[in-house]
Backbone as a printed PyTorch tensor [residue, N CA C, xyz], in Angstrom:
tensor([[[274.2220,  39.5190,  36.4190],
         [274.3510,  38.5330,  37.4770],
         [273.2030,  38.7540,  38.4730]],

        [[272.5980,  37.6500,  38.9070],
         [271.4660,  37.7380,  39.8210],
         [271.7930,  37.0340,  41.1340]],

        [[271.0890,  37.4320,  42.1840],
         [271.3180,  36.8640,  43.5100],
         [271.2230,  35.3490,  43.4740]],

        [[270.2730,  34.8160,  42.7570],
         [270.0660,  33.3630,  42.7600],
         [271.1940,  32.5900,  42.0880]],

        [[272.0440,  33.3060,  41.3430],
         [273.1110,  32.6390,  40.5990],
         [274.4770,  32.7050,  41.2730]],

        [[274.5350,  33.3080,  42.4420],
         [275.8260,  33.5090,  43.1050],
         [275.7550,  33.0780,  44.5650]],

        [[276.9220,  32.9210,  45.1690],
         [277.0270,  32.7710,  46.6170],
         [277.3750,  34.1320,  47.1860]],

        [[276.6220,  34.5520,  48.1900],
         [276.8740,  35.8300,  48.8550],
         [277.5030,  35.5300,  50.2070]],

        [[278.7340,  35.9690,  50.3840],
         [279.4490,  35.7620,  51.6460],
         [279.4330,  37.0580,  52.4340]],

        [[278.6930,  37.0580,  53.5310],
         [278.5320,  38.2500,  54.3550],
         [279.6140,  38.2670,  55.4260]],

        [[280.3680,  39.3650,  55.4600],
         [281.5110,  39.4970,  56.3660],
         [281.2250,  40.6390,  57.3510]],

        [[280.6800,  40.3190,  58.5310],
         [280.4100,  41.3590,  59.5260],
         [281.7030,  41.9490,  60.0930]],

        [[281.5160,  43.0310,  60.8120],
         [282.6550,  43.6850,  61.4360],
         [282.8180,  43.2960,  62.8910]],

        [[283.5920,  44.0770,  63.5370],
         [283.9410,  43.9120,  64.9360],
         [282.6840,  43.8470,  65.7960]],

        [[282.6010,  42.8670,  66.6680],
         [281.4440,  42.7440,  67.5420],
         [280.2690,  42.0270,  66.8990]],

        [[280.4220,  41.6050,  65.6290],
         [279.3420,  40.9590,  64.8690],
         [278.1540,  41.9030,  64.7460]],

        [[276.9770,  41.3790,  64.4990],
         [275.7950,  42.1980,  64.2460],
         [274.6210,  41.7480,  65.0930]],

        [[273.7500,  42.7070,  65.3760],
         [272.4800,  42.3470,  65.9880],
         [271.5930,  41.7160,  64.9250]],

        [[270.5130,  41.1040,  65.3690],
         [269.5730,  40.4830,  64.4240],
         [268.9140,  41.5160,  63.5190]],

        [[268.9010,  42.7880,  63.9430],
         [268.2660,  43.8400,  63.1500],
         [269.1910,  44.4700,  62.1230]],

        [[270.4820,  44.2200,  62.2130],
         [271.4510,  44.8080,  61.2850],
         [271.1420,  44.3660,  59.8610]],

        [[271.3800,  45.2340,  58.8910],
         [271.0680,  44.8950,  57.4930],
         [271.7930,  43.6320,  57.0250]],

        [[273.0240,  43.4000,  57.4930],
         [273.7110,  42.1780,  57.0780],
         [273.0000,  40.9320,  57.6070]],

        [[272.5500,  40.9850,  58.8430],
         [271.8130,  39.8480,  59.4130],
         [270.5220,  39.6170,  58.6420]],

        [[269.8470,  40.6850,  58.2780],
         [268.6060,  40.5660,  57.5040],
         [268.8720,  39.9630,  56.1210]],

        [[269.9440,  40.4200,  55.4820],
         [270.2700,  39.8650,  54.1690],
         [270.5770,  38.3750,  54.2970]],

        [[271.3070,  37.9890,  55.3420],
         [271.6410,  36.5720,  55.5320],
         [270.3770,  35.7270,  55.6950]],

        [[269.3610,  36.2910,  56.3590],
         [268.1030,  35.5640,  56.5540],
         [267.2380,  35.5510,  55.3050]],

        [[267.2440,  36.6510,  54.5620],
         [266.2620,  36.8330,  53.4960],
         [266.7530,  36.5130,  52.0890]],

        [[268.0510,  36.4560,  51.8900],
         [268.5860,  36.0880,  50.5780],
         [269.0560,  34.6410,  50.6690]],

        [[268.3970,  33.7540,  49.9490],
         [268.6450,  32.3300,  50.1810],
         [270.0100,  31.8400,  49.7140]],

        [[270.7660,  32.6790,  49.0060],
         [272.1260,  32.2860,  48.6110],
         [273.1860,  32.9570,  49.4900]],

        [[272.7450,  33.6120,  50.5590],
         [273.6780,  34.3450,  51.4240],
         [273.9610,  33.5760,  52.7040]],

        [[275.1880,  33.7160,  53.1770],
         [275.5470,  33.1600,  54.4770],
         [276.6320,  34.0220,  55.1100]],

        [[276.6660,  34.0000,  56.4190],
         [277.6530,  34.7840,  57.1670],
         [278.9410,  33.9830,  57.3020]],

        [[280.0620,  34.6500,  57.0670],
         [281.3700,  34.0650,  57.3410],
         [281.6010,  34.2310,  58.8410]],

        [[281.4600,  33.1400,  59.5720],
         [281.5560,  33.1880,  61.0320],
         [283.0110,  33.2820,  61.4900]],

        [[283.2050,  33.9990,  62.5990],
         [284.5210,  34.1060,  63.2240],
         [284.4400,  33.5210,  64.6300]],

        [[285.5640,  33.0120,  65.1220],
         [285.5890,  32.4430,  66.4730],
         [285.3650,  33.4950,  67.5430]],

        [[285.9080,  34.6880,  67.3220],
         [285.8400,  35.7350,  68.3440],
         [285.5940,  37.0750,  67.6650]],

        [[284.3560,  37.5520,  67.7750],
         [283.9890,  38.8150,  67.1410],
         [284.5280,  40.0200,  67.8950]],

        [[284.8170,  39.8850,  69.1860],
         [285.2530,  41.0250,  69.9970],
         [286.7620,  41.2030,  70.0490]],

        [[287.5110,  40.2030,  69.5880],
         [288.9690,  40.2910,  69.5610],
         [289.4430,  39.9650,  68.1440]],

        [[289.2870,  40.9260,  67.2390],
         [289.6150,  40.6590,  65.8390],
         [291.0890,  40.2990,  65.6640]],

        [[291.3340,  39.2170,  64.9840],
         [292.6820,  38.7650,  64.6800],
         [292.7830,  38.6160,  63.1650]],

        [[293.6440,  39.4210,  62.5620],
         [293.7140,  39.4600,  61.1000],
         [293.9300,  38.0830,  60.4840]],

        [[294.8970,  37.3460,  60.9670],
         [295.2170,  36.0530,  60.3610],
         [294.0250,  35.0970,  60.4150]],

        [[293.3740,  35.0270,  61.5590],
         [292.2330,  34.1130,  61.6930],
         [291.0430,  34.5600,  60.8520]],

        [[290.7510,  35.8720,  60.8870],
         [289.6270,  36.3700,  60.1030],
         [289.8710,  36.1550,  58.6080]],

        [[291.0830,  36.4540,  58.1500],
         [291.4220,  36.2790,  56.7420],
         [291.3110,  34.8060,  56.3450]],

        [[291.8230,  33.9190,  57.1870],
         [291.7510,  32.4860,  56.8830],
         [290.3060,  32.0300,  56.7010]],

        [[289.4020,  32.5180,  57.5500],
         [287.9860,  32.1390,  57.4410],
         [287.3730,  32.6360,  56.1280]],

        [[287.7140,  33.8670,  55.7480],
         [287.1760,  34.4260,  54.5030],
         [287.6830,  33.6360,  53.3020]],

        [[288.9880,  33.3610,  53.2820],
         [289.5760,  32.6230,  52.1670],
         [288.9800,  31.2180,  52.0810]],

        [[288.8530,  30.5490,  53.2170],
         [288.2880,  29.1900,  53.2160],
         [286.8460,  29.2040,  52.7250]],

        [[286.0430,  30.1750,  53.1820],
         [284.6420,  30.2640,  52.7470],
         [284.5540,  30.5200,  51.2470]],

        [[285.4260,  31.3880,  50.7460],
         [285.4050,  31.7110,  49.3170],
         [285.8150,  30.5030,  48.4810]],

        [[286.8530,  29.8250,  48.8880],
         [287.3460,  28.6890,  48.1070],
         [286.3980,  27.4980,  48.1590]],

        [[285.5020,  27.4700,  49.1490],
         [284.5210,  26.3870,  49.2460],
         [283.3270,  26.6110,  48.3170]],

        [[283.1920,  27.8230,  47.7720],
         [282.0630,  28.1230,  46.8860],
         [282.2340,  27.3920,  45.5620]],

        [[281.1140,  26.9380,  45.0030],
         [281.1370,  26.2040,  43.7370],
         [280.5450,  27.0210,  42.5870]],

        [[280.2480,  28.2650,  42.8380],
         [279.7720,  29.1600,  41.7900],
         [280.2950,  30.5580,  42.1080]],

        [[280.0780,  31.5550,  41.2550],
         [280.6170,  32.8850,  41.5370],
         [280.1830,  33.3830,  42.9240]],

        [[281.1070,  34.0470,  43.6000],
         [280.8540,  34.5420,  44.9550],
         [281.0980,  36.0410,  45.0270]],

        [[280.2630,  36.7060,  45.8240],
         [280.4220,  38.1380,  46.0740],
         [280.4970,  38.3360,  47.5860]],

        [[281.5210,  39.0720,  48.0060],
         [281.7050,  39.3860,  49.4210],
         [280.9170,  40.6450,  49.7600]],

        [[280.2280,  40.6260,  50.9090],
         [279.4800,  41.7850,  51.3910],
         [279.9950,  42.0980,  52.7880]],

        [[280.8360,  43.1220,  52.8800],
         [281.5390,  43.4120,  54.1310],
         [281.0930,  44.7410,  54.7240]],

        [[281.0980,  44.7820,  56.0570],
         [280.7800,  46.0110,  56.7810],
         [281.8640,  46.2820,  57.8140]],

        [[282.2620,  47.5430,  57.9380],
         [283.1600,  48.0150,  58.9860],
         [284.4720,  47.2260,  59.0050]],

        [[284.8250,  46.6380,  60.1470],
         [286.0880,  45.9050,  60.2420],
         [286.1080,  44.7050,  59.2930]],

        [[284.9290,  44.2590,  58.8700],
         [284.8620,  43.2180,  57.8580],
         [285.4570,  43.6740,  56.5380]],

        [[285.3510,  44.9800,  56.2360],
         [285.9860,  45.5330,  55.0380],
         [287.5000,  45.3860,  55.1550]],

        [[288.0420,  45.7260,  56.3270],
         [289.4850,  45.5890,  56.5440],
         [289.9070,  44.1370,  56.3570]],

        [[289.1070,  43.2120,  56.8590],
         [289.4340,  41.7960,  56.7160],
         [289.4220,  41.3790,  55.2520]],

        [[288.4450,  41.8440,  54.4940],
         [288.3530,  41.4880,  53.0760],
         [289.5610,  42.0110,  52.2980]],

        [[289.9640,  43.2590,  52.5310],
         [291.0930,  43.7790,  51.7470],
         [292.3940,  43.0820,  52.1380]],

        [[292.5080,  42.6370,  53.3860],
         [293.6740,  41.8340,  53.7630],
         [293.6050,  40.4450,  53.1350]],

        [[292.4010,  39.9170,  52.9670],
         [292.2330,  38.5760,  52.3860],
         [292.4190,  38.5570,  50.8800]],

        [[292.3230,  39.7140,  50.2330],
         [292.2710,  39.7770,  48.7670],
         [293.4160,  39.0300,  48.0950]],

        [[294.6150,  39.1610,  48.6160],
         [295.7570,  38.5100,  47.9620],
         [295.6650,  36.9910,  48.0420]],

        [[294.9380,  36.4650,  49.0140],
         [294.7700,  35.0220,  49.1490],
         [293.5830,  34.4730,  48.3970]],

        [[292.8640,  35.3370,  47.6790],
         [291.6540,  34.9040,  46.9820],
         [291.8910,  34.5790,  45.5090]],

        [[293.1580,  34.6220,  45.0850],
         [293.4640,  34.2320,  43.7020],
         [293.0400,  32.7850,  43.5040]],

        [[292.3670,  32.5430,  42.4100],
         [291.9080,  31.1910,  42.1180],
         [290.6090,  30.8220,  42.8010]],

        [[290.0670,  31.7330,  43.5990],
         [288.7740,  31.4740,  44.2430],
         [287.6610,  31.9620,  43.3170]],

        [[286.4160,  31.6120,  43.6120],
         [285.3120,  32.0700,  42.7590],
         [284.8610,  33.5140,  43.0090]],

        [[285.5710,  34.2820,  43.8550],
         [285.1310,  35.6490,  44.1670],
         [285.2070,  36.5190,  42.9110]],

        [[284.0800,  37.1470,  42.5840],
         [284.0040,  38.0040,  41.3990],
         [283.7300,  39.4570,  41.7470]],

        [[283.5210,  39.7630,  43.0440],
         [283.2660,  41.1390,  43.4260],
         [283.1420,  41.2910,  44.9310]],

        [[283.2260,  42.5550,  45.3810],
         [283.0870,  42.8590,  46.8070],
         [282.2760,  44.1390,  46.9800]],

        [[281.3350,  44.0720,  47.8980],
         [280.4630,  45.2000,  48.2590],
         [280.9170,  45.6400,  49.6430]],

        [[281.5990,  46.7870,  49.7290],
         [282.3030,  47.2210,  50.9360],
         [281.5860,  48.4200,  51.5570]],

        [[281.0820,  48.2620,  52.7690],
         [280.2520,  49.2970,  53.3880],
         [280.8900,  49.8090,  54.6790]],

        [[281.0070,  51.1170,  54.7800],
         [281.4910,  51.8030,  55.9870],
         [282.8600,  51.3000,  56.4470]],

        [[283.8760,  51.4320,  55.5980],
         [285.2060,  50.9990,  56.0350],
         [285.6830,  51.8660,  57.1960]],

        [[286.2980,  51.2630,  58.2100],
         [286.8060,  52.0710,  59.3140],
         [288.2300,  52.5430,  59.0190]],

        [[288.5480,  53.7330,  59.4910],
         [289.9300,  54.2060,  59.4100],
         [290.6110,  53.7780,  60.7040]],

        [[291.1930,  52.5930,  60.6980],
         [291.7510,  52.0070,  61.9190],
         [293.0090,  52.7200,  62.3990]],

        [[293.5530,  53.6060,  61.5690],
         [294.7490,  54.3390,  61.9700],
         [294.4160,  55.5700,  62.8000]],

        [[293.1400,  55.9320,  62.8790],
         [292.6870,  57.0160,  63.7530],
         [292.0150,  56.3550,  64.9490]],

        [[292.7400,  56.2460,  66.0480],
         [292.3020,  55.3950,  67.1580],
         [291.1790,  55.9930,  68.0120]],

        [[291.1340,  57.3090,  68.1370],
         [290.2280,  57.9460,  69.0970],
         [288.7840,  57.4960,  69.0320]],

        [[288.1150,  57.6160,  67.8870],
         [286.7010,  57.2230,  67.8190],
         [286.4800,  55.7440,  68.1160]],

        [[287.3910,  54.8910,  67.6520],
         [287.2230,  53.4580,  67.8730],
         [287.4680,  53.1130,  69.3310]],

        [[288.4190,  53.7970,  69.9680],
         [288.6390,  53.5680,  71.3930],
         [287.4330,  54.0140,  72.2140]],

        [[286.7470,  55.0740,  71.7750],
         [285.5130,  55.4950,  72.4470],
         [284.4510,  54.4010,  72.3270]],

        [[284.3470,  53.7920,  71.1540],
         [283.4250,  52.6680,  70.9520],
         [283.7760,  51.5260,  71.9070]],

        [[285.0550,  51.2610,  72.0680],
         [285.4960,  50.1880,  72.9600],
         [285.0590,  50.4690,  74.4070]],

        [[285.2000,  51.7180,  74.8320],
         [284.7880,  52.0650,  76.2020],
         [283.2860,  51.8600,  76.3830]],

        [[282.5080,  52.1910,  75.3520],
         [281.0550,  51.9820,  75.4220],
         [280.7080,  50.5060,  75.5320]],

        [[281.4580,  49.6730,  74.8430],
         [281.2000,  48.2340,  74.8560],
         [281.6000,  47.5820,  76.1650]],

        [[282.5030,  48.2230,  76.9030],
         [282.9670,  47.6390,  78.1600],
         [284.1280,  46.6860,  77.9370]],

        [[284.4370,  45.8920,  78.9310],
         [285.5810,  44.9820,  78.8740],
         [285.4150,  43.8710,  77.8700]],

        [[286.5160,  43.2050,  77.5900],
         [286.4940,  42.0470,  76.7080],
         [286.6300,  42.3620,  75.2350]],

        [[286.7980,  43.6390,  74.9000],
         [286.9230,  44.0420,  73.5060],
         [288.3490,  44.5430,  73.2910]],

        [[288.9870,  44.0900,  72.2280],
         [290.3480,  44.5320,  71.9480],
         [290.4160,  45.2790,  70.6180]],

        [[291.3900,  46.1950,  70.5320],
         [291.5700,  46.9960,  69.3230],
         [292.0940,  46.1040,  68.1940]],

        [[291.5930,  46.2830,  66.9850],
         [292.0400,  45.4370,  65.8610],
         [293.3850,  45.8800,  65.2880]],

        [[294.3990,  45.9440,  66.1440],
         [295.7240,  46.4090,  65.7230],
         [296.3100,  45.5940,  64.5870]],

        [[296.0030,  44.2990,  64.5460],
         [296.6160,  43.4440,  63.5280],
         [296.1500,  43.7950,  62.1110]],

        [[295.0940,  44.6090,  61.9810],
         [294.5990,  45.0110,  60.6690],
         [295.2830,  46.2700,  60.1460]],

        [[296.1190,  46.8910,  60.9760],
         [296.7900,  48.1390,  60.6110],
         [298.2100,  47.8190,  60.1570]],

        [[298.6800,  48.4170,  59.0640],
         [297.9540,  49.3170,  58.1610],
         [297.0840,  48.5330,  57.1750]],

        [[296.1080,  49.2270,  56.6270],
         [295.2670,  48.6210,  55.5990],
         [296.0520,  48.5190,  54.2930]],

        [[295.8950,  47.4380,  53.5540],
         [296.5230,  47.3640,  52.2260],
         [295.9880,  48.4810,  51.3360]],

        [[296.8580,  49.0250,  50.5290],
         [296.4690,  50.1050,  49.6210],
         [296.7360,  49.7010,  48.1720]],

        [[296.4870,  48.4370,  47.8700],
         [296.6770,  47.9090,  46.5190],
         [295.3220,  47.7270,  45.8500]],

        [[295.2730,  47.7980,  44.5310],
         [294.0070,  47.5150,  43.8350],
         [293.5120,  46.1110,  44.1650]],

        [[292.2240,  45.9810,  44.3740],
         [291.6480,  44.6650,  44.6210],
         [291.6180,  43.8770,  43.3130]],

        [[291.7370,  42.5590,  43.3870],
         [291.7900,  41.7470,  42.1670],
         [290.4160,  41.4390,  41.5770]],

        [[289.3850,  42.1320,  42.0510],
         [288.0270,  41.9430,  41.5510],
         [287.3100,  43.2790,  41.6690]],

        [[286.2420,  43.4990,  40.9120],
         [285.4970,  44.7590,  41.0190],
         [284.9200,  44.9410,  42.4200]],

        [[284.8220,  46.1940,  42.8320],
         [284.2690,  46.4670,  44.1620],
         [283.4900,  47.7690,  44.1630]],

        [[282.5340,  47.8130,  45.0670],
         [281.7320,  49.0160,  45.3190],
         [281.9550,  49.3870,  46.7720]],

        [[282.3940,  50.6080,  47.0250],
         [282.5980,  51.0900,  48.3900],
         [281.5460,  52.1440,  48.7080]],

        [[280.8560,  51.9520,  49.8250],
         [279.8550,  52.9160,  50.2700],
         [280.2880,  53.4850,  51.6120]],

        [[280.4690,  54.7960,  51.6510],
         [280.8060,  55.4940,  52.8820],
         [279.6810,  56.4250,  53.2750]],

        [[279.9190,  57.1530,  54.3500],
         [278.9120,  58.0790,  54.8660],
         [279.5780,  59.4050,  55.2230]],

        [[278.8550,  60.4840,  55.0090],
         [279.3980,  61.8060,  55.3390],
         [279.4930,  62.0340,  56.8400]],

        [[278.8410,  61.1790,  57.6330],
         [278.8600,  61.3500,  59.0930],
         [279.3220,  60.0920,  59.8170]],

        [[280.1320,  59.2750,  59.1600],
         [280.6410,  58.0720,  59.8160],
         [281.6620,  58.4830,  60.8770]],

        [[281.4320,  58.1320,  62.1490],
         [282.3830,  58.5370,  63.1870],
         [283.7250,  57.8200,  63.0790]],

        [[283.7860,  56.7430,  62.2920],
         [285.0060,  55.9470,  62.2260],
         [285.7880,  56.1250,  60.9290]],

        [[285.2980,  56.9810,  60.0290],
         [286.0240,  57.2020,  58.7790],
         [285.5330,  58.4870,  58.1210]],

        [[286.4590,  59.3890,  57.8210],
         [286.0930,  60.6340,  57.1480],
         [285.7670,  60.3570,  55.6840]],

        [[285.0730,  61.2850,  55.0740],
         [284.7680,  61.1750,  53.6470],
         [286.0580,  61.0960,  52.8370]],

        [[287.0180,  61.9500,  53.2030],
         [288.2850,  61.9830,  52.4720],
         [289.0130,  60.6410,  52.5430]],

        [[289.0060,  60.0270,  53.7360],
         [289.6860,  58.7400,  53.8940],
         [288.9410,  57.6410,  53.1270]],

        [[287.6200,  57.6550,  53.1750],
         [286.8480,  56.6640,  52.4120],
         [287.1620,  56.7760,  50.9250]],

        [[287.2440,  58.0070,  50.4300],
         [287.5550,  58.2080,  49.0180],
         [288.9830,  57.7610,  48.7000]],

        [[289.9060,  58.0230,  49.6200],
         [291.2920,  57.5910,  49.4250],
         [291.3860,  56.0630,  49.3670]],

        [[290.6870,  55.3980,  50.2910],
         [290.6860,  53.9370,  50.2860],
         [290.0750,  53.4000,  49.0000]],

        [[288.9480,  53.9640,  48.6120],
         [288.3020,  53.5210,  47.3780],
         [289.1870,  53.6950,  46.1600]],

        [[289.8950,  54.8150,  46.0930],
         [290.7950,  55.0430,  44.9570],
         [291.9220,  54.0180,  44.9510]],

        [[292.4850,  53.7310,  46.1220],
         [293.5850,  52.7600,  46.2140],
         [293.1230,  51.3710,  45.8030]],

        [[291.9050,  51.0040,  46.1850],
         [291.3910,  49.6680,  45.8940],
         [290.7340,  49.5780,  44.5180]],

        [[290.6710,  50.7110,  43.7890],
         [290.0000,  50.7990,  42.4900],
         [288.5100,  50.4780,  42.6120]],

        [[287.9310,  50.9320,  43.7230],
         [286.4990,  50.7370,  43.9690],
         [285.6850,  51.8660,  43.3530]],

        [[284.4670,  51.5550,  43.0040],
         [283.4850,  52.5740,  42.6610],
         [282.9500,  53.1000,  43.9970]],

        [[283.1490,  54.3850,  44.2810],
         [282.8380,  54.9460,  45.6010],
         [281.5540,  55.7700,  45.5560]],

        [[280.6880,  55.5500,  46.5490],
         [279.5200,  56.3990,  46.7810],
         [279.5300,  56.8200,  48.2390]],

        [[279.2230,  58.0770,  48.4820],
         [279.1350,  58.5950,  49.8500],
         [277.6810,  58.9810,  50.1070]],

        [[277.0960,  58.3870,  51.1520],
         [275.7140,  58.6890,  51.5270],
         [275.7320,  59.8380,  52.5270]],

        [[274.8640,  60.8070,  52.3430],
         [274.7840,  61.9390,  53.2680],
         [274.1330,  61.5240,  54.5760]],

        [[274.8070,  61.8290,  55.6890],
         [274.2210,  61.6760,  57.0210],
         [273.8350,  60.2730,  57.4080]],

        [[274.5760,  59.2660,  56.9790],
         [274.1950,  57.8740,  57.2370],
         [274.9190,  57.2410,  58.4190]],

        [[275.6980,  58.0200,  59.1680],
         [276.4150,  57.4540,  60.3080],
         [277.3150,  56.3080,  59.8700]],

        [[277.3370,  55.2440,  60.6750],
         [278.1960,  54.0920,  60.3580],
         [277.4390,  53.0240,  59.5510]],

        [[276.3050,  53.4080,  59.0170],
         [275.4730,  52.5320,  58.1800],
         [275.2270,  51.2020,  58.9120]],

        [[274.7160,  51.3350,  60.1120],
         [274.4200,  50.1710,  60.9500],
         [273.0780,  50.3770,  61.6340]],

        [[272.7370,  49.4950,  62.5340],
         [271.4410,  49.5790,  63.2140],
         [271.3140,  50.8780,  64.0070]],

        [[272.3960,  51.2810,  64.6650],
         [272.3660,  52.5050,  65.4880],
         [272.0680,  53.7420,  64.6470]],

        [[272.4470,  53.7210,  63.3770],
         [272.1900,  54.8790,  62.5150],
         [270.8920,  54.7200,  61.7120]],

        [[270.0850,  53.7210,  62.0810],
         [268.7930,  53.5350,  61.4300],
         [268.8380,  52.6790,  60.1790]],

        [[269.9190,  51.9180,  60.0080],
         [270.0500,  51.0790,  58.8200],
         [269.8840,  49.6110,  59.1840]],

        [[268.6570,  49.2970,  59.6150],
         [268.3080,  47.9080,  59.8490],
         [267.9490,  47.2710,  58.5100]],

        [[266.7440,  47.5480,  57.9810],
         [266.3900,  46.9550,  56.6940],
         [267.2710,  47.4590,  55.5320]],

        [[267.5520,  48.7350,  55.4660],
         [268.3800,  49.3880,  54.4430],
         [268.0160,  48.9660,  53.0200]],

        [[266.7850,  49.2720,  52.5800],
         [266.3780,  48.9000,  51.2210],
         [267.2170,  49.5710,  50.1320]],

        [[267.6950,  50.7940,  50.3860],
         [268.5390,  51.4680,  49.3930],
         [269.8330,  50.6870,  49.1670]],

        [[270.3490,  50.1050,  50.2520],
         [271.5610,  49.3000,  50.1290],
         [271.3310,  48.0680,  49.2810]],

        [[270.1850,  47.4400,  49.4620],
         [269.8700,  46.2460,  48.6770],
         [269.7100,  46.6040,  47.1960]],

        [[269.1110,  47.7450,  46.9320],
         [268.9830,  48.2080,  45.5430],
         [270.3650,  48.4680,  44.9450]],

        [[271.2330,  49.1270,  45.7070],
         [272.5920,  49.4100,  45.2280],
         [273.3590,  48.1230,  45.0010]],

        [[273.1580,  47.1470,  45.8740],
         [273.8090,  45.8460,  45.7090],
         [273.3370,  45.1800,  44.4140]],

        [[272.0480,  45.2520,  44.1390],
         [271.5110,  44.6880,  42.9030],
         [272.1140,  45.3460,  41.6640]],

        [[272.2920,  46.6650,  41.7160],
         [272.9020,  47.3800,  40.5940],
         [274.3670,  46.9770,  40.4310]],

        [[275.0400,  46.7630,  41.5540],
         [276.4350,  46.3080,  41.5100],
         [276.5100,  44.9260,  40.8580]],

        [[275.6140,  44.0380,  41.2400],
         [275.6060,  42.7050,  40.6360],
         [275.3700,  42.7880,  39.1290]],

        [[274.4860,  43.6630,  38.7180],
         [274.2070,  43.8240,  37.2950],
         [275.4740,  44.2890,  36.5680]],

        [[276.2350,  45.1740,  37.2270],
         [277.4720,  45.6750,  36.6200],
         [278.5070,  44.5490,  36.4510]],

        [[278.4500,  43.5550,  37.3430],
         [279.4110,  42.4460,  37.2350],
         [279.1420,  41.5900,  36.0100]],

        [[277.9140,  41.6600,  35.4980],
         [277.5670,  40.9300,  34.2900],
         [277.3920,  39.4510,  34.5150]],

        [[277.1390,  38.6890,  33.4540],
         [276.9600,  37.2450,  33.5920],
         [278.2980,  36.5640,  33.8480]],

        [[278.2370,  35.4940,  34.6180],
         [279.4630,  34.7060,  34.8750],
         [279.1620,  33.2400,  34.7070]]])
């Protein structure tokens, strides 16, 4: 499977992304990619976020692959049960947050200042196998998810799990603006999905 033959639905996390974030770059540079927009990036609401993902997926007219980061991963796994009959054939899940460990995320909220709410509606995360192949990428130094938790989530979702050493939250702050290694890994994941 090649990029030109699929729809790439990019699902950002809480607070959306800066223009330098790898997801924003992919949306600009891959002509079959688009961002699944949310009404309110700072006040994540599971039902609304899931509805947007499901609607975007069902509107696709060819195979679709979800590319989620952070809280976007939580939204995708909550949306999975509603994606039956949609063209989604895979999910690329990067830096899933452990939303049940509040401390680090609450520290992030304090840094962001007012107007940001905790994504309580996403807790607990579903722990069922996803209905499509998935690749989960975690980091050994992600402040929002331990290696053990990332591996546990990947096992529950039947994801192929890779842990990157010292990659932080795999975002702009951790030096992952362009993230060419991620694009290479995404290409290998697409190849694994085969022709559709």
